[in-house]
């Protein structure tokens, strides 16, 4: 489990090192690379900790040239198994992260979600209509309608524009909560996860409209990476800070 308590203690003791503007490393980007799920109840929010001490929510990682938001969404999209990091995305947006910001040659957060023209999918794990467990595409019309609402929501930075909308798919109506990335069938009240991803379908996968079996066939595909990320005593942010703090401080010594 990610030890955000220890990271908070480190940040409290080294607050002057958390704001990494004009330095060769980035604490907030290290947090973005390390986080794999929202903090558990009772655990400090590592992004709240970094922002408290002046970190730039739109900072670019000095090695990967990606924004904090793009790093988080890379982890979110690459897991392909759930939307656990979506609340982190919403939190960062609400605190000023720009989803369209990017450096030359590097993707933005929106690019990580499928680019400017993404497709929408819903998660099935209950065998409804004989479907196998996995992600399924929305029909074209409701997907397009939801995309319009999503872009308006992003434009208003997730605050002034409501995260709740509705889409019609055939005879079914769904309430969509973009802040939760979930849909609720208004008749059955079935709650399902949704996600936005690229419209292009990988040649290794089945044709569009069929189940994405990435996690069904290989449910442990990302565990080795996750285990490596969590192997050390502290998060990557704290590790980076302790390892390079002296070097960073020297940058500012006359």
PDB file of C-alpha atoms in Angstrom, residues 31-220:
ATOM      1  CA  UNK A  31       3.646  11.626  -6.979  1.00  0.00           C
ATOM      2  CA  UNK A  32       1.724  11.533 -10.270  1.00  0.00           C
ATOM      3  CA  UNK A  33       3.880   8.679 -11.542  1.00  0.00           C
ATOM      4  CA  UNK A  34       3.554   6.699  -8.313  1.00  0.00           C
ATOM      5  CA  UNK A  35      -0.125   6.993  -7.476  1.00  0.00           C
ATOM      6  CA  UNK A  36      -2.196   3.960  -8.464  1.00  0.00           C
ATOM      7  CA  UNK A  37      -5.436   4.661  -6.593  1.00  0.00           C
ATOM      8  CA  UNK A  38      -7.021   7.460  -4.597  1.00  0.00           C
ATOM      9  CA  UNK A  39      -5.736   7.627  -1.006  1.00  0.00           C
ATOM     10  CA  UNK A  40      -7.560   5.338   1.396  1.00  0.00           C
ATOM     11  CA  UNK A  41      -9.807   6.806   4.060  1.00  0.00           C
ATOM     12  CA  UNK A  42      -7.674   8.401   6.733  1.00  0.00           C
ATOM     13  CA  UNK A  43      -4.653   8.704   4.440  1.00  0.00           C
ATOM     14  CA  UNK A  44      -3.420  12.166   3.425  1.00  0.00           C
ATOM     15  CA  UNK A  45      -3.904  13.215  -0.178  1.00  0.00           C
ATOM     16  CA  UNK A  46      -0.374  13.511  -1.609  1.00  0.00           C
ATOM     17  CA  UNK A  47      -1.453  16.134  -4.134  1.00  0.00           C
ATOM     18  CA  UNK A  48      -3.026  18.231  -1.389  1.00  0.00           C
ATOM     19  CA  UNK A  49       0.301  17.964   0.451  1.00  0.00           C
ATOM     20  CA  UNK A  50       2.330  19.117  -2.552  1.00  0.00           C
ATOM     21  CA  UNK A  51      -0.050  21.976  -3.351  1.00  0.00           C
ATOM     22  CA  UNK A  52       0.003  23.107   0.278  1.00  0.00           C
ATOM     23  CA  UNK A  53       3.726  23.704  -0.067  1.00  0.00           C
ATOM     24  CA  UNK A  54       3.532  25.544  -3.371  1.00  0.00           C
ATOM     25  CA  UNK A  55       3.912  22.900  -6.080  1.00  0.00           C
ATOM     26  CA  UNK A  56       2.761  23.876  -9.562  1.00  0.00           C
ATOM     27  CA  UNK A  57      -0.241  21.742 -10.555  1.00  0.00           C
ATOM     28  CA  UNK A  58       0.683  22.316 -14.224  1.00  0.00           C
ATOM     29  CA  UNK A  59       4.338  21.395 -13.795  1.00  0.00           C
ATOM     30  CA  UNK A  60       6.072  19.372 -16.507  1.00  0.00           C
ATOM     31  CA  UNK A  61       8.091  16.307 -15.594  1.00  0.00           C
ATOM     32  CA  UNK A  62      11.689  17.241 -16.520  1.00  0.00           C
ATOM     33  CA  UNK A  63      12.451  13.797 -17.941  1.00  0.00           C
ATOM     34  CA  UNK A  64       9.213  12.813 -19.698  1.00  0.00           C
ATOM     35  CA  UNK A  65       8.025  16.334 -20.540  1.00  0.00           C
ATOM     36  CA  UNK A  66       4.484  15.419 -19.446  1.00  0.00           C
ATOM     37  CA  UNK A  67       2.202  17.412 -17.171  1.00  0.00           C
ATOM     38  CA  UNK A  68       1.081  16.157 -13.778  1.00  0.00           C
ATOM     39  CA  UNK A  69      -2.373  15.463 -15.196  1.00  0.00           C
ATOM     40  CA  UNK A  70      -1.003  13.576 -18.202  1.00  0.00           C
ATOM     41  CA  UNK A  71       1.129  11.371 -15.931  1.00  0.00           C
ATOM     42  CA  UNK A  72      -1.891  10.500 -13.769  1.00  0.00           C
ATOM     43  CA  UNK A  73      -4.022   9.705 -16.789  1.00  0.00           C
ATOM     44  CA  UNK A  74      -1.271   7.568 -18.314  1.00  0.00           C
ATOM     45  CA  UNK A  75      -1.459   5.350 -15.229  1.00  0.00           C
ATOM     46  CA  UNK A  76      -5.257   5.460 -15.329  1.00  0.00           C
ATOM     47  CA  UNK A  77      -5.546   4.489 -18.996  1.00  0.00           C
ATOM     48  CA  UNK A  78      -2.723   1.955 -19.039  1.00  0.00           C
ATOM     49  CA  UNK A  79      -4.280  -0.077 -16.219  1.00  0.00           C
ATOM     50  CA  UNK A  80      -7.325  -0.714 -18.446  1.00  0.00           C
ATOM     51  CA  UNK A  81      -9.122  -2.425 -15.595  1.00  0.00           C
ATOM     52  CA  UNK A  82     -11.042   0.325 -13.826  1.00  0.00           C
ATOM     53  CA  UNK A  83     -11.451   4.041 -13.297  1.00  0.00           C
ATOM     54  CA  UNK A  84      -9.923   4.245  -9.834  1.00  0.00           C
ATOM     55  CA  UNK A  85      -7.765   7.253 -10.653  1.00  0.00           C
ATOM     56  CA  UNK A  86     -10.618   9.333 -12.043  1.00  0.00           C
ATOM     57  CA  UNK A  87     -11.289  11.100  -8.708  1.00  0.00           C
ATOM     58  CA  UNK A  88      -7.632  12.162  -8.742  1.00  0.00           C
ATOM     59  CA  UNK A  89      -8.108  13.586 -12.241  1.00  0.00           C
ATOM     60  CA  UNK A  90     -11.167  15.563 -11.098  1.00  0.00           C
ATOM     61  CA  UNK A  91      -9.334  16.849  -8.017  1.00  0.00           C
ATOM     62  CA  UNK A  92      -6.425  18.130 -10.102  1.00  0.00           C
ATOM     63  CA  UNK A  93      -8.745  19.782 -12.631  1.00  0.00           C
ATOM     64  CA  UNK A  94     -10.609  21.505  -9.817  1.00  0.00           C
ATOM     65  CA  UNK A  95      -7.303  22.828  -8.506  1.00  0.00           C
ATOM     66  CA  UNK A  96      -6.259  24.372 -11.800  1.00  0.00           C
ATOM     67  CA  UNK A  97      -4.722  21.565 -13.873  1.00  0.00           C
ATOM     68  CA  UNK A  98      -5.145  22.239 -17.604  1.00  0.00           C
ATOM     69  CA  UNK A  99      -6.113  19.051 -19.513  1.00  0.00           C
ATOM     70  CA  UNK A 100      -5.065  20.573 -22.859  1.00  0.00           C
ATOM     71  CA  UNK A 101      -1.600  21.719 -21.782  1.00  0.00           C
ATOM     72  CA  UNK A 102       1.341  19.962 -23.443  1.00  0.00           C
ATOM     73  CA  UNK A 103       4.888  20.469 -24.620  1.00  0.00           C
ATOM     74  CA  UNK A 104       5.980  20.068 -28.229  1.00  0.00           C
ATOM     75  CA  UNK A 105       6.037  16.398 -29.134  1.00  0.00           C
ATOM     76  CA  UNK A 106       4.409  15.255 -25.882  1.00  0.00           C
ATOM     77  CA  UNK A 107       0.764  14.285 -25.313  1.00  0.00           C
ATOM     78  CA  UNK A 108      -1.646  16.301 -23.203  1.00  0.00           C
ATOM     79  CA  UNK A 109      -3.981  14.777 -20.635  1.00  0.00           C
ATOM     80  CA  UNK A 110      -6.757  14.814 -23.232  1.00  0.00           C
ATOM     81  CA  UNK A 111      -4.476  12.910 -25.602  1.00  0.00           C
ATOM     82  CA  UNK A 112      -3.987  10.285 -22.894  1.00  0.00           C
ATOM     83  CA  UNK A 113      -7.774   9.892 -22.737  1.00  0.00           C
ATOM     84  CA  UNK A 114      -8.059   9.206 -26.432  1.00  0.00           C
ATOM     85  CA  UNK A 115      -7.318  12.548 -28.060  1.00  0.00           C
ATOM     86  CA  UNK A 116      -9.714  15.327 -29.038  1.00  0.00           C
ATOM     87  CA  UNK A 117     -12.225  12.868 -30.494  1.00  0.00           C
ATOM     88  CA  UNK A 118     -12.504   9.932 -28.115  1.00  0.00           C
ATOM     89  CA  UNK A 119     -14.986   7.092 -27.831  1.00  0.00           C
ATOM     90  CA  UNK A 120     -16.962   6.049 -24.772  1.00  0.00           C
ATOM     91  CA  UNK A 121     -17.224   2.590 -23.256  1.00  0.00           C
ATOM     92  CA  UNK A 122     -19.061   0.947 -20.371  1.00  0.00           C
ATOM     93  CA  UNK A 123     -17.957  -1.918 -18.128  1.00  0.00           C
ATOM     94  CA  UNK A 124     -19.860  -5.218 -17.945  1.00  0.00           C
ATOM     95  CA  UNK A 125     -19.113  -7.811 -15.272  1.00  0.00           C
ATOM     96  CA  UNK A 126     -22.541  -9.306 -14.594  1.00  0.00           C
ATOM     97  CA  UNK A 127     -23.140 -11.313 -17.784  1.00  0.00           C
ATOM     98  CA  UNK A 128     -26.032  -9.124 -18.954  1.00  0.00           C
ATOM     99  CA  UNK A 129     -27.338 -10.173 -22.387  1.00  0.00           C
ATOM    100  CA  UNK A 130     -24.746 -12.954 -22.379  1.00  0.00           C
ATOM    101  CA  UNK A 131     -21.847 -10.500 -22.560  1.00  0.00           C
ATOM    102  CA  UNK A 132     -18.417 -11.500 -21.331  1.00  0.00           C
ATOM    103  CA  UNK A 133     -16.652  -9.383 -18.735  1.00  0.00           C
ATOM    104  CA  UNK A 134     -14.960  -6.378 -20.296  1.00  0.00           C
ATOM    105  CA  UNK A 135     -15.390  -2.929 -21.865  1.00  0.00           C
ATOM    106  CA  UNK A 136     -18.043  -2.338 -24.552  1.00  0.00           C
ATOM    107  CA  UNK A 137     -18.495   0.645 -26.856  1.00  0.00           C
ATOM    108  CA  UNK A 138     -21.435   3.010 -26.544  1.00  0.00           C
ATOM    109  CA  UNK A 139     -23.601   3.227 -29.652  1.00  0.00           C
ATOM    110  CA  UNK A 140     -22.485   6.067 -31.904  1.00  0.00           C
ATOM    111  CA  UNK A 141     -25.284   8.566 -31.165  1.00  0.00           C
ATOM    112  CA  UNK A 142     -25.125   8.412 -27.339  1.00  0.00           C
ATOM    113  CA  UNK A 143     -21.325   8.401 -27.519  1.00  0.00           C
ATOM    114  CA  UNK A 144     -21.339  11.587 -29.602  1.00  0.00           C
ATOM    115  CA  UNK A 145     -23.885  13.226 -27.290  1.00  0.00           C
ATOM    116  CA  UNK A 146     -21.829  12.362 -24.226  1.00  0.00           C
ATOM    117  CA  UNK A 147     -18.668  13.672 -25.871  1.00  0.00           C
ATOM    118  CA  UNK A 148     -20.300  17.096 -26.297  1.00  0.00           C
ATOM    119  CA  UNK A 149     -21.204  17.154 -22.603  1.00  0.00           C
ATOM    120  CA  UNK A 150     -17.721  15.999 -21.620  1.00  0.00           C
ATOM    121  CA  UNK A 151     -16.010  18.758 -23.600  1.00  0.00           C
ATOM    122  CA  UNK A 152     -18.268  21.389 -22.018  1.00  0.00           C
ATOM    123  CA  UNK A 153     -17.496  19.968 -18.598  1.00  0.00           C
ATOM    124  CA  UNK A 154     -13.756  20.159 -19.238  1.00  0.00           C
ATOM    125  CA  UNK A 155     -14.034  23.684 -20.587  1.00  0.00           C
ATOM    126  CA  UNK A 156     -15.650  24.781 -17.350  1.00  0.00           C
ATOM    127  CA  UNK A 157     -12.899  22.968 -15.401  1.00  0.00           C
ATOM    128  CA  UNK A 158     -15.358  20.528 -13.833  1.00  0.00           C
ATOM    129  CA  UNK A 159     -16.883  23.134 -11.542  1.00  0.00           C
ATOM    130  CA  UNK A 160     -19.319  25.554 -13.156  1.00  0.00           C
ATOM    131  CA  UNK A 161     -20.770  22.999 -15.579  1.00  0.00           C
ATOM    132  CA  UNK A 162     -22.701  20.139 -13.976  1.00  0.00           C
ATOM    133  CA  UNK A 163     -21.050  16.727 -14.038  1.00  0.00           C
ATOM    134  CA  UNK A 164     -24.481  15.076 -14.329  1.00  0.00           C
ATOM    135  CA  UNK A 165     -26.036  14.574 -17.750  1.00  0.00           C
ATOM    136  CA  UNK A 166     -28.281  12.062 -19.526  1.00  0.00           C
ATOM    137  CA  UNK A 167     -27.997  10.078 -22.738  1.00  0.00           C
ATOM    138  CA  UNK A 168     -30.537   7.982 -24.612  1.00  0.00           C
ATOM    139  CA  UNK A 169     -29.532   4.653 -26.166  1.00  0.00           C
ATOM    140  CA  UNK A 170     -32.419   2.990 -27.948  1.00  0.00           C
ATOM    141  CA  UNK A 171     -35.211   2.543 -25.425  1.00  0.00           C
ATOM    142  CA  UNK A 172     -32.857   3.008 -22.468  1.00  0.00           C
ATOM    143  CA  UNK A 173     -32.000   6.230 -20.686  1.00  0.00           C
ATOM    144  CA  UNK A 174     -28.868   6.654 -18.587  1.00  0.00           C
ATOM    145  CA  UNK A 175     -27.848   9.285 -16.078  1.00  0.00           C
ATOM    146  CA  UNK A 176     -24.135   9.979 -16.537  1.00  0.00           C
ATOM    147  CA  UNK A 177     -21.941  11.274 -13.725  1.00  0.00           C
ATOM    148  CA  UNK A 178     -18.675  12.490 -15.242  1.00  0.00           C
ATOM    149  CA  UNK A 179     -17.154  13.197 -11.839  1.00  0.00           C
ATOM    150  CA  UNK A 180     -17.575   9.504 -10.946  1.00  0.00           C
ATOM    151  CA  UNK A 181     -17.194   8.181 -14.502  1.00  0.00           C
ATOM    152  CA  UNK A 182     -20.345   6.126 -14.048  1.00  0.00           C
ATOM    153  CA  UNK A 183     -23.712   5.600 -15.712  1.00  0.00           C
ATOM    154  CA  UNK A 184     -26.998   4.631 -14.066  1.00  0.00           C
ATOM    155  CA  UNK A 185     -29.847   2.990 -15.985  1.00  0.00           C
ATOM    156  CA  UNK A 186     -32.833   5.136 -14.991  1.00  0.00           C
ATOM    157  CA  UNK A 187     -35.186   2.131 -15.084  1.00  0.00           C
ATOM    158  CA  UNK A 188     -33.159  -0.660 -13.481  1.00  0.00           C
ATOM    159  CA  UNK A 189     -30.880   1.710 -11.490  1.00  0.00           C
ATOM    160  CA  UNK A 190     -27.909  -0.453 -12.503  1.00  0.00           C
ATOM    161  CA  UNK A 191     -24.697   1.475 -11.901  1.00  0.00           C
ATOM    162  CA  UNK A 192     -21.801   0.826 -14.303  1.00  0.00           C
ATOM    163  CA  UNK A 193     -18.362   2.308 -14.778  1.00  0.00           C
ATOM    164  CA  UNK A 194     -17.621   4.173 -17.998  1.00  0.00           C
ATOM    165  CA  UNK A 195     -14.452   5.482 -19.606  1.00  0.00           C
ATOM    166  CA  UNK A 196     -13.234   7.593 -22.509  1.00  0.00           C
ATOM    167  CA  UNK A 197     -10.575   6.122 -24.762  1.00  0.00           C
ATOM    168  CA  UNK A 198      -9.179   6.434 -28.284  1.00  0.00           C
ATOM    169  CA  UNK A 199     -11.490   5.763 -31.219  1.00  0.00           C
ATOM    170  CA  UNK A 200      -8.816   3.794 -33.021  1.00  0.00           C
ATOM    171  CA  UNK A 201      -8.907   0.098 -32.202  1.00  0.00           C
ATOM    172  CA  UNK A 202      -5.629  -1.750 -31.756  1.00  0.00           C
ATOM    173  CA  UNK A 203      -5.171  -4.496 -34.385  1.00  0.00           C
ATOM    174  CA  UNK A 204      -4.470  -6.890 -31.525  1.00  0.00           C
ATOM    175  CA  UNK A 205      -8.014  -6.448 -30.263  1.00  0.00           C
ATOM    176  CA  UNK A 206     -11.378  -7.458 -31.593  1.00  0.00           C
ATOM    177  CA  UNK A 207     -13.420  -5.281 -33.913  1.00  0.00           C
ATOM    178  CA  UNK A 208     -15.039  -2.151 -32.527  1.00  0.00           C
ATOM    179  CA  UNK A 209     -18.169  -2.922 -30.541  1.00  0.00           C
ATOM    180  CA  UNK A 210     -16.834  -6.189 -29.167  1.00  0.00           C
ATOM    181  CA  UNK A 211     -15.427  -6.853 -25.746  1.00  0.00           C
ATOM    182  CA  UNK A 212     -11.986  -5.580 -24.788  1.00  0.00           C
ATOM    183  CA  UNK A 213     -10.484  -8.664 -23.163  1.00  0.00           C
ATOM    184  CA  UNK A 214      -7.150  -7.186 -22.142  1.00  0.00           C
ATOM    185  CA  UNK A 215      -7.785  -7.605 -18.438  1.00  0.00           C
ATOM    186  CA  UNK A 216      -9.940 -10.718 -18.847  1.00  0.00           C
ATOM    187  CA  UNK A 217      -7.195 -12.700 -20.536  1.00  0.00           C
ATOM    188  CA  UNK A 218      -4.316 -11.207 -18.561  1.00  0.00           C
ATOM    189  CA  UNK A 219      -5.689  -9.778 -15.304  1.00  0.00           C
ATOM    190  CA  UNK A 220      -2.241  -9.458 -13.720  1.00  0.00           C
TER     191      UNK A 220
END
